[in-house]
Short mmCIF file of C-alpha atoms and ligand atoms in Angstrom, two decimals:
data_model
loop_
_atom_site.label_atom_id
_atom_site.label_comp_id
_atom_site.label_asym_id
_atom_site.label_seq_id
_atom_site.Cartn_x
_atom_site.Cartn_y
_atom_site.Cartn_z
CA MET A 1 0.30 0.57 0.00
CA ILE A 2 2.35 2.70 1.19
CA ASP A 3 5.94 1.60 -0.74
CA ILE A 4 9.08 4.08 0.78
CA GLU A 5 12.23 3.09 -0.88
CA HIS A 6 15.84 4.18 0.04
CA LEU A 7 14.44 7.56 1.22
CA ASN A 8 16.68 10.16 2.53
CA LYS A 9 16.20 13.96 3.41
CA THR A 10 18.64 16.37 4.87
CA TYR A 11 18.52 20.28 6.36
CA ALA A 12 20.24 22.96 5.56
CA THR A 13 21.46 24.05 9.06
CA PRO A 14 23.62 26.60 9.90
CA HIS A 15 26.59 23.42 10.56
CA GLY A 16 25.81 21.97 7.27
CA ARG A 17 23.27 19.75 6.32
CA TYR A 18 21.88 17.86 8.94
CA GLU A 19 20.93 14.12 7.95
CA ALA A 20 17.41 13.89 9.18
CA LEU A 21 15.98 10.12 7.26
CA ARG A 22 18.71 7.94 6.21
CA GLY A 23 17.85 5.27 4.20
CA ILE A 24 14.35 4.44 5.87
CA ASP A 25 12.61 1.36 3.84
CA LEU A 26 9.59 0.67 5.05
CA HIS A 27 6.62 -1.35 3.77
CA ILE A 28 2.83 -1.31 4.53
CA ALA A 29 0.60 -3.24 3.16
CA GLN A 30 -3.37 -2.44 2.77
CA GLY A 31 -5.42 -2.31 5.88
CA GLU A 32 -3.55 -2.80 8.57
CA VAL A 33 -2.41 -0.35 11.35
CA PHE A 34 1.20 0.58 11.39
CA GLY A 35 2.91 2.10 14.14
CA VAL A 36 6.27 4.24 14.10
CA ILE A 37 8.25 4.33 17.12
CA GLY A 38 11.14 6.46 18.04
CA PRO A 39 12.81 8.54 20.59
CA SER A 40 12.50 12.77 20.20
CA GLY A 41 14.54 14.23 17.25
CA ALA A 42 14.67 10.56 15.29
CA GLY A 43 13.16 11.77 12.59
CA LYS A 44 9.24 11.08 12.78
CA SER A 45 8.12 13.83 11.47
CA THR A 46 9.74 14.31 8.80
CA LEU A 47 9.18 11.02 7.59
CA VAL A 48 5.24 11.68 7.80
CA LYS A 49 6.18 15.19 6.25
CA CYS A 50 7.74 13.11 3.07
CA ILE A 51 4.86 10.63 3.31
CA ASN A 52 2.37 14.47 2.60
CA LEU A 53 4.05 15.74 0.26
CA LEU A 54 5.20 18.69 2.43
CA GLU A 55 8.97 17.85 2.37
CA ARG A 56 10.57 16.70 -0.63
CA PRO A 57 12.55 13.96 0.01
CA ASP A 58 16.71 14.65 -1.11
CA SER A 59 16.40 10.92 -3.10
CA GLY A 60 14.41 7.69 -3.20
CA ALA A 61 11.36 6.80 -3.64
CA ILE A 62 7.68 6.72 -1.81
CA SER A 63 4.36 5.37 -3.09
CA ILE A 64 1.14 5.57 -2.20
CA GLY A 65 -1.17 2.96 -3.86
CA GLY A 66 1.43 2.05 -6.91
CA GLN A 67 1.06 6.21 -7.61
CA ARG A 68 4.71 6.78 -7.48
CA LEU A 69 4.55 10.50 -5.67
CA THR A 70 8.35 11.42 -5.63
CA GLY A 71 8.73 13.72 -9.24
CA LEU A 72 4.97 14.54 -9.35
CA ARG A 73 4.33 18.14 -10.50
CA GLU A 74 2.72 20.00 -8.22
CA SER A 75 -0.77 20.49 -9.24
CA GLN A 76 -0.83 16.22 -9.17
CA LEU A 77 0.87 16.51 -6.06
CA ARG A 78 -2.22 18.68 -4.48
CA ALA A 79 -4.94 15.74 -5.89
CA GLN A 80 -2.84 13.30 -4.67
CA ARG A 81 -2.73 14.82 -1.32
CA ARG A 82 -6.41 14.32 -0.77
CA ARG A 83 -5.64 10.37 -0.57
CA ILE A 84 -4.13 10.90 2.65
CA GLY A 85 -6.02 12.08 5.86
CA MET A 86 -4.29 13.82 8.86
CA VAL A 87 -4.02 13.76 12.30
CA PHE A 88 -2.05 15.92 14.46
CA GLN A 89 -0.91 15.98 18.47
CA HIS A 90 -3.13 19.84 18.90
CA PHE A 91 -5.75 18.86 16.79
CA ASN A 92 -5.88 21.96 14.59
CA LEU A 93 -9.41 23.49 14.69
CA MET A 94 -10.90 26.56 13.42
CA THR A 95 -12.00 28.13 16.76
CA ARG A 96 -14.51 30.85 15.41
CA ARG A 97 -16.10 27.61 13.44
CA THR A 98 -18.07 25.04 15.13
CA VAL A 99 -17.41 20.95 15.25
CA TYR A 100 -19.63 20.52 11.99
CA GLY A 101 -18.17 23.79 10.20
CA ASN A 102 -14.87 22.38 10.99
CA VAL A 103 -15.66 18.66 9.41
CA ALA A 104 -17.41 20.07 6.61
CA LEU A 105 -14.34 22.41 5.11
CA PRO A 106 -12.16 19.97 3.14
CA LEU A 107 -16.03 19.32 2.14
CA GLU A 108 -16.04 22.84 0.93
CA ILE A 109 -12.45 23.08 0.27
CA ALA A 110 -13.30 20.33 -2.71
CA GLY A 111 -16.31 21.95 -3.73
CA VAL A 112 -19.02 19.03 -2.47
CA PRO A 113 -22.31 20.26 -2.61
CA ARG A 114 -23.97 21.58 0.61
CA ALA A 115 -26.85 18.87 0.46
CA ARG A 116 -24.26 15.94 0.47
CA ILE A 117 -21.87 18.01 3.01
CA ALA A 118 -24.42 17.40 5.39
CA GLU A 119 -24.95 13.75 4.62
CA LYS A 120 -21.68 13.35 5.04
CA VAL A 121 -20.89 15.57 8.20
CA ARG A 122 -23.82 13.50 9.90
CA ARG A 123 -22.05 10.34 9.11
CA LEU A 124 -18.71 11.00 10.57
CA LEU A 125 -20.27 12.65 13.90
CA GLU A 126 -21.90 9.59 13.96
CA LEU A 127 -18.83 7.37 13.74
CA VAL A 128 -16.65 9.33 16.06
CA GLY A 129 -19.62 9.65 18.01
CA LEU A 130 -19.87 13.41 18.49
CA ALA A 131 -23.35 13.60 16.81
CA HIS A 132 -24.94 15.45 20.09
CA LEU A 133 -22.23 17.85 19.64
CA ALA A 134 -22.19 19.19 16.04
CA ASP A 135 -23.06 22.47 16.81
CA ARG A 136 -20.11 23.28 19.63
CA TYR A 137 -16.88 25.12 19.23
CA PRO A 138 -13.50 24.06 19.90
CA SER A 139 -13.09 25.76 22.96
CA GLN A 140 -16.67 24.15 24.24
CA ILE A 141 -15.19 20.49 24.27
CA SER A 142 -12.60 18.18 25.74
CA GLY A 143 -9.46 17.89 24.49
CA GLY A 144 -10.60 13.86 23.35
CA GLN A 145 -13.82 15.69 21.25
CA LYS A 146 -10.95 17.55 20.06
CA GLN A 147 -9.68 14.67 18.15
CA ARG A 148 -12.29 13.00 17.55
CA VAL A 149 -13.20 16.52 15.23
CA GLY A 150 -9.58 16.29 13.65
CA ILE A 151 -10.43 12.35 13.20
CA ALA A 152 -13.64 12.86 11.04
CA ARG A 153 -12.24 16.09 9.14
CA ALA A 154 -8.71 13.61 8.37
CA LEU A 155 -11.83 11.75 7.24
CA ALA A 156 -13.59 14.02 5.29
CA ASN A 157 -12.56 12.85 2.34
CA ASP A 158 -12.11 9.69 1.92
CA PRO A 159 -8.78 8.88 2.40
CA ASP A 160 -6.80 4.98 1.39
CA VAL A 161 -4.54 6.39 4.68
CA LEU A 162 -4.74 7.80 7.83
CA LEU A 163 -1.57 9.45 9.22
CA SER A 164 -1.61 10.58 12.89
CA ASP A 165 1.39 12.56 13.96
CA GLU A 166 1.30 11.69 17.80
CA ALA A 167 -2.63 12.25 17.89
CA THR A 168 -2.55 11.08 21.39
CA SER A 169 0.71 12.39 23.06
CA ALA A 170 -1.45 15.58 24.24
CA LEU A 171 -3.93 13.44 25.91
CA ASP A 172 -4.72 11.52 29.39
CA PRO A 173 -3.71 7.82 29.12
CA GLU A 174 -7.98 7.23 29.66
CA THR A 175 -8.51 9.31 26.68
CA THR A 176 -5.80 7.79 25.05
CA ARG A 177 -7.16 4.80 24.83
CA ASN A 178 -10.82 5.99 23.92
CA ILE A 179 -9.58 7.67 20.67
CA LEU A 180 -6.43 4.49 20.02
CA ALA A 181 -9.86 1.98 20.48
CA LEU A 182 -11.87 4.45 17.87
CA LEU A 183 -8.97 4.48 15.06
CA ARG A 184 -8.88 0.47 15.52
CA GLU A 185 -12.17 0.91 14.92
CA ILE A 186 -12.52 2.32 11.81
CA ASN A 187 -9.24 0.58 10.53
CA ARG A 188 -11.79 -2.62 10.83
CA LYS A 189 -14.46 -1.05 9.58
CA THR A 190 -13.75 1.01 6.48
CA GLY A 191 -10.45 -1.07 6.40
CA ILE A 192 -8.42 1.97 5.62
CA THR A 193 -4.30 1.93 6.15
CA VAL A 194 -3.71 3.72 9.38
CA VAL A 195 0.11 5.10 9.95
CA LEU A 196 0.84 6.29 13.17
CA ILE A 197 3.64 7.73 14.83
CA THR A 198 4.61 8.16 18.35
CA HIS A 199 6.45 8.10 20.98
CA GLN A 200 4.81 6.15 23.11
CA MET A 201 5.06 2.26 23.37
CA GLU A 202 1.76 2.01 24.43
CA VAL A 203 0.21 3.18 22.19
CA VAL A 204 2.12 0.55 20.03
CA ARG A 205 1.46 -1.95 22.51
CA GLN A 206 -3.00 -1.21 22.29
CA ILE A 207 -2.87 -1.32 18.55
CA CYS A 208 -0.46 -1.58 16.06
CA ASP A 209 -0.56 -4.83 13.90
CA ARG A 210 3.41 -3.60 12.91
CA VAL A 211 5.85 -1.62 13.74
CA ALA A 212 9.48 0.20 12.71
CA VAL A 213 11.87 1.69 15.07
CA MET A 214 13.01 4.54 15.00
CA ASP A 215 16.35 6.12 15.60
CA LYS A 216 19.06 8.72 13.69
CA GLY A 217 17.06 8.96 11.24
CA GLN A 218 17.15 5.89 10.32
CA VAL A 219 14.69 1.87 10.78
CA VAL A 220 16.58 0.31 13.29
CA GLU A 221 13.48 -2.34 13.37
CA SER A 222 10.54 -3.69 12.28
CA GLY A 223 8.45 -6.52 12.67
CA ARG A 224 4.87 -7.82 13.94
CA THR A 225 4.71 -5.75 17.29
CA VAL A 226 4.14 -8.91 19.47
CA ASP A 227 7.39 -10.10 17.93
CA VAL A 228 8.70 -6.45 19.23
CA PHE A 229 8.09 -6.16 22.59
CA ALA A 230 8.86 -10.50 23.11
CA ALA A 231 12.11 -10.29 21.89
CA PRO A 232 13.63 -6.00 21.22
CA ARG A 233 16.85 -6.37 19.87
CA HIS A 234 17.84 -2.59 19.52
CA PRO A 235 18.89 -1.24 22.64
CA VAL A 236 16.44 1.83 21.58
CA THR A 237 13.87 -0.81 21.25
CA ARG A 238 14.75 -2.81 24.26
CA ALA A 239 14.76 0.70 26.63
CA MET A 240 11.27 1.75 25.05
CA VAL A 241 9.74 -1.89 25.90
CA SER A 242 11.02 -2.23 29.23
CA ALA A 243 8.99 0.70 29.92
CA VAL A 244 5.91 -1.33 29.46
CA THR A 245 6.45 -4.79 30.27
CA ALA A 246 9.35 -3.92 33.06
CA SER A 247 11.40 -6.53 30.95
CA ASP A 248 14.98 -5.69 33.37
CA LEU A 249 15.40 -6.05 37.25
CA SER A 250 16.57 -2.98 38.93
CA ASP A 251 19.80 -2.50 40.34
CA GLU A 252 18.55 -3.07 44.05
CA THR A 253 16.41 -6.02 43.00
CA LEU A 254 18.97 -7.75 41.49
CA ALA A 255 22.11 -7.01 44.77
CA ALA A 256 18.80 -8.01 47.07
CA LEU A 257 18.03 -10.99 45.19
CA ARG A 258 21.80 -12.13 44.57
CA GLN A 259 22.26 -12.02 48.72
CA LYS A 260 19.10 -13.92 49.13
CA VAL A 261 20.21 -16.79 46.67
CA ALA A 262 23.63 -16.67 48.35
CA ARG A 263 21.62 -17.07 51.79
CA GLN A 264 19.41 -20.04 50.65
CA ALA A 265 22.11 -22.13 48.71
CA ALA A 266 24.41 -21.94 51.92
CA GLU A 267 21.37 -23.01 54.36
CA GLN A 268 20.94 -25.51 52.18
CA PRO A 269 23.47 -27.09 50.51
CA GLY A 270 23.30 -29.46 47.70
CA GLN A 271 20.13 -27.46 46.22
CA ALA A 272 20.83 -25.57 43.09
CA VAL A 273 19.62 -22.25 43.82
CA ARG A 274 18.65 -20.22 40.24
CA VAL A 275 16.72 -17.09 39.17
CA TRP A 276 15.09 -16.72 35.46
CA ARG A 277 14.75 -14.21 33.29
CA LEU A 278 11.16 -15.99 31.84
CA ALA A 279 10.68 -14.55 27.92
CA LEU A 280 6.30 -15.26 27.23
CA SER A 281 5.07 -14.48 23.81
CA GLY A 282 1.74 -16.03 23.79
CA GLY A 283 2.71 -18.81 26.71
CA ASP A 284 0.10 -19.30 29.47
CA ALA A 285 2.42 -17.71 32.60
CA GLY A 286 0.48 -18.42 35.54
CA SER A 287 0.03 -22.93 33.96
CA LEU A 288 3.75 -22.36 33.17
CA LEU A 289 4.94 -21.61 36.79
CA GLY A 290 2.35 -24.25 37.97
CA GLU A 291 3.99 -27.08 35.72
CA LEU A 292 6.97 -26.07 36.57
CA ALA A 293 6.27 -26.73 40.41
CA ALA A 294 4.56 -29.64 40.36
CA GLY A 295 5.58 -31.37 37.61
CA HIS A 296 9.30 -31.24 38.54
CA GLY A 297 9.02 -30.98 42.36
CA VAL A 298 10.96 -27.31 42.19
CA SER A 299 10.20 -25.00 43.84
CA VAL A 300 8.95 -21.68 42.20
CA THR A 301 9.04 -17.78 44.24
CA LEU A 302 7.80 -14.79 41.54
CA VAL A 303 10.26 -11.89 42.34
CA GLN A 304 8.89 -9.60 39.69
CA ALA A 305 6.37 -10.09 36.53
CA ARG A 306 4.61 -7.91 34.19
CA VAL A 307 2.75 -9.42 31.53
CA GLU A 308 0.76 -7.30 28.96
CA ASP A 309 -2.10 -8.37 26.42
CA ILE A 310 -1.34 -7.20 23.24
CA GLN A 311 -4.42 -7.75 21.33
CA GLY A 312 -4.74 -10.46 23.04
CA ILE A 313 -1.67 -12.49 22.90
CA ALA A 314 0.32 -12.88 26.26
CA VAL A 315 3.66 -10.72 26.18
CA GLY A 316 5.40 -9.97 29.20
CA THR A 317 9.08 -10.85 31.27
CA VAL A 318 8.28 -12.94 34.28
CA PHE A 319 11.48 -13.25 36.88
CA VAL A 320 11.65 -16.50 39.23
CA MET A 321 13.63 -17.21 41.40
CA VAL A 322 13.83 -21.87 41.32
CA GLN A 323 14.66 -24.16 43.96
CA GLY A 324 15.45 -27.72 44.22
CA ALA A 325 17.93 -30.58 43.93
CA PRO A 326 19.83 -30.06 40.29
CA GLU A 327 18.69 -32.73 38.28
CA ALA A 328 15.57 -31.68 39.04
CA VAL A 329 15.84 -27.76 38.07
CA ALA A 330 16.97 -28.65 34.80
CA ALA A 331 14.32 -30.56 34.14
CA ALA A 332 12.13 -27.77 34.67
CA GLN A 333 14.74 -25.77 32.81
CA GLY A 334 14.33 -28.02 29.80
CA ALA A 335 10.45 -28.46 30.01
CA ALA A 336 10.21 -24.43 29.77
CA GLN A 337 12.25 -24.54 26.68
CA ALA A 338 10.56 -27.35 24.95
CA ARG A 339 7.33 -24.91 25.82
CA ASN A 340 9.12 -22.39 23.56
CA ILE A 341 9.63 -19.90 26.56
CA GLN A 342 12.92 -18.36 26.48
CA ILE A 343 14.82 -18.56 29.58
CA GLU A 344 18.08 -16.12 30.72
CA GLU A 345 19.70 -17.68 33.69
CA ILE A 346 20.10 -14.05 35.82
CA ILE A 347 21.07 -15.75 39.37
CA HIS A 348 23.37 -19.40 39.01
CA GLU A 349 24.52 -20.28 42.35
CA SER A 350 24.40 -24.10 44.24
CA ALA A 351 26.56 -25.44 46.73
CA THR A 352 28.81 -26.94 44.58
CA ASP A 353 29.15 -24.90 42.48
CA GLN A 354 31.41 -21.60 41.99
CA PRO A 355 28.96 -18.96 42.26
CA ALA A 356 28.18 -16.60 39.07
CA LEU A 357 26.70 -14.33 37.65
CA HIS A 358 25.46 -14.19 34.76
CA LEU A 359 23.11 -10.67 33.87
CA ALA A 360 21.34 -10.31 30.98
CA ALA A 361 22.91 -7.85 27.71
P1 LIG B 1 10.71 13.55 15.51
O1 LIG B 1 9.55 13.94 15.13
O2 LIG B 1 11.30 12.13 15.62
O3 LIG B 1 10.87 13.79 16.57
P2 LIG B 1 11.56 15.08 13.87
O4 LIG B 1 11.21 14.67 12.38
O5 LIG B 1 11.02 16.35 14.28
O6 LIG B 1 11.83 14.34 14.66
O7 LIG B 1 13.40 16.06 13.64
C1 LIG B 1 14.59 15.35 13.04
C2 LIG B 1 15.64 15.62 13.65
O8 LIG B 1 15.51 16.96 12.67
C3 LIG B 1 16.02 16.28 14.17
O9 LIG B 1 17.35 16.70 14.91
C4 LIG B 1 15.31 18.20 14.42
O10 LIG B 1 16.27 18.87 14.93
C5 LIG B 1 15.90 18.23 12.17
N1 LIG B 1 14.74 19.04 11.79
C6 LIG B 1 13.63 18.36 11.59
N2 LIG B 1 12.76 19.81 10.94
C7 LIG B 1 13.80 20.47 10.53
C8 LIG B 1 14.51 21.35 9.28
N3 LIG B 1 13.38 22.37 9.12
N4 LIG B 1 15.23 22.71 9.93
C9 LIG B 1 16.36 22.19 10.21
N5 LIG B 1 15.92 20.61 10.87
C10 LIG B 1 15.32 20.39 11.56
MG1 LIG B 2 7.78 14.72 16.19
#
């Protein structure tokens, strides 16, 4: 649907040219909700401006639905821009127009007849749940309602793509969830392709089918959201994912655990004592812990767990302390691996071994 190939964009600055986008390749499928995430300054908004043709890339190609955008003349670009509906962080509503008037504006510009506009705006306001507020002004509605107006307006010209740059960044968490749910519903109902630009992992977690992670003008990692959450590879991704799934132990927790493990091992010579980090993706965390304990005669203590629902799939990290006869612990480890659960040994100690510490990378 959206094909971006080897896209480069530089800005002229007093210190020379600044490379805002470096060799971006992205392929976004028809009908998916695609997330682009990255820290501030990564180049996300620059990418948006290249997709909606407000900035000309230095090199590379962009096409939407097979139509190549790079290389078009200004008049042709205007027509193509209508195929992309934009949603903004600060809503960008016209304060002197009502909710109705804001949604009607792009239709008026496109020269749609009045009766047709009235009918269309009514349907759009119903879609975003604002039919009862049609006559209010932007100053008389909440932030979440303003963004609903922004979404209705973006959909007015029946675009093929809804492109949103930080649409929920100015909203509280509850309103963010509602707006994301609305975007998902619109995507399901209409099949429109949605591209969400965000610095919030929470946004990606809640509704994106796939995600690309940007850092310093490049795409550093991309894939299905569940896969990226379950096993982030790039340091930038790991940092963002751990903010949501707590995939690392704090230094304090780790130090306290080390002492506890040493104590347990000293008190019960011959027993193996381990701390494992289990990476879940689609597994059932509760039944896993039960099975480890019951099936293999080891004692399992939960240290820290954070499991998130990512579009119906349980993804997260569980830290457990496991204790028992060395063979039993080894058998339990094998059982977990057989269930396709990644195990990383964080602390490894037994009376007979030298203490060893394996830290997560
Ligand atoms: P993001 O949206 O990920 O925060 P941006 O695309 O806004 O990132 O910016 C990427 C980098 O490009 C930043 O370092 C920013 O300062 C720089 N930049 C953005 N727009 C311009 C511009 N018009 N002129 C010069 N530098 C710019
Ligand atoms: Mg930005």
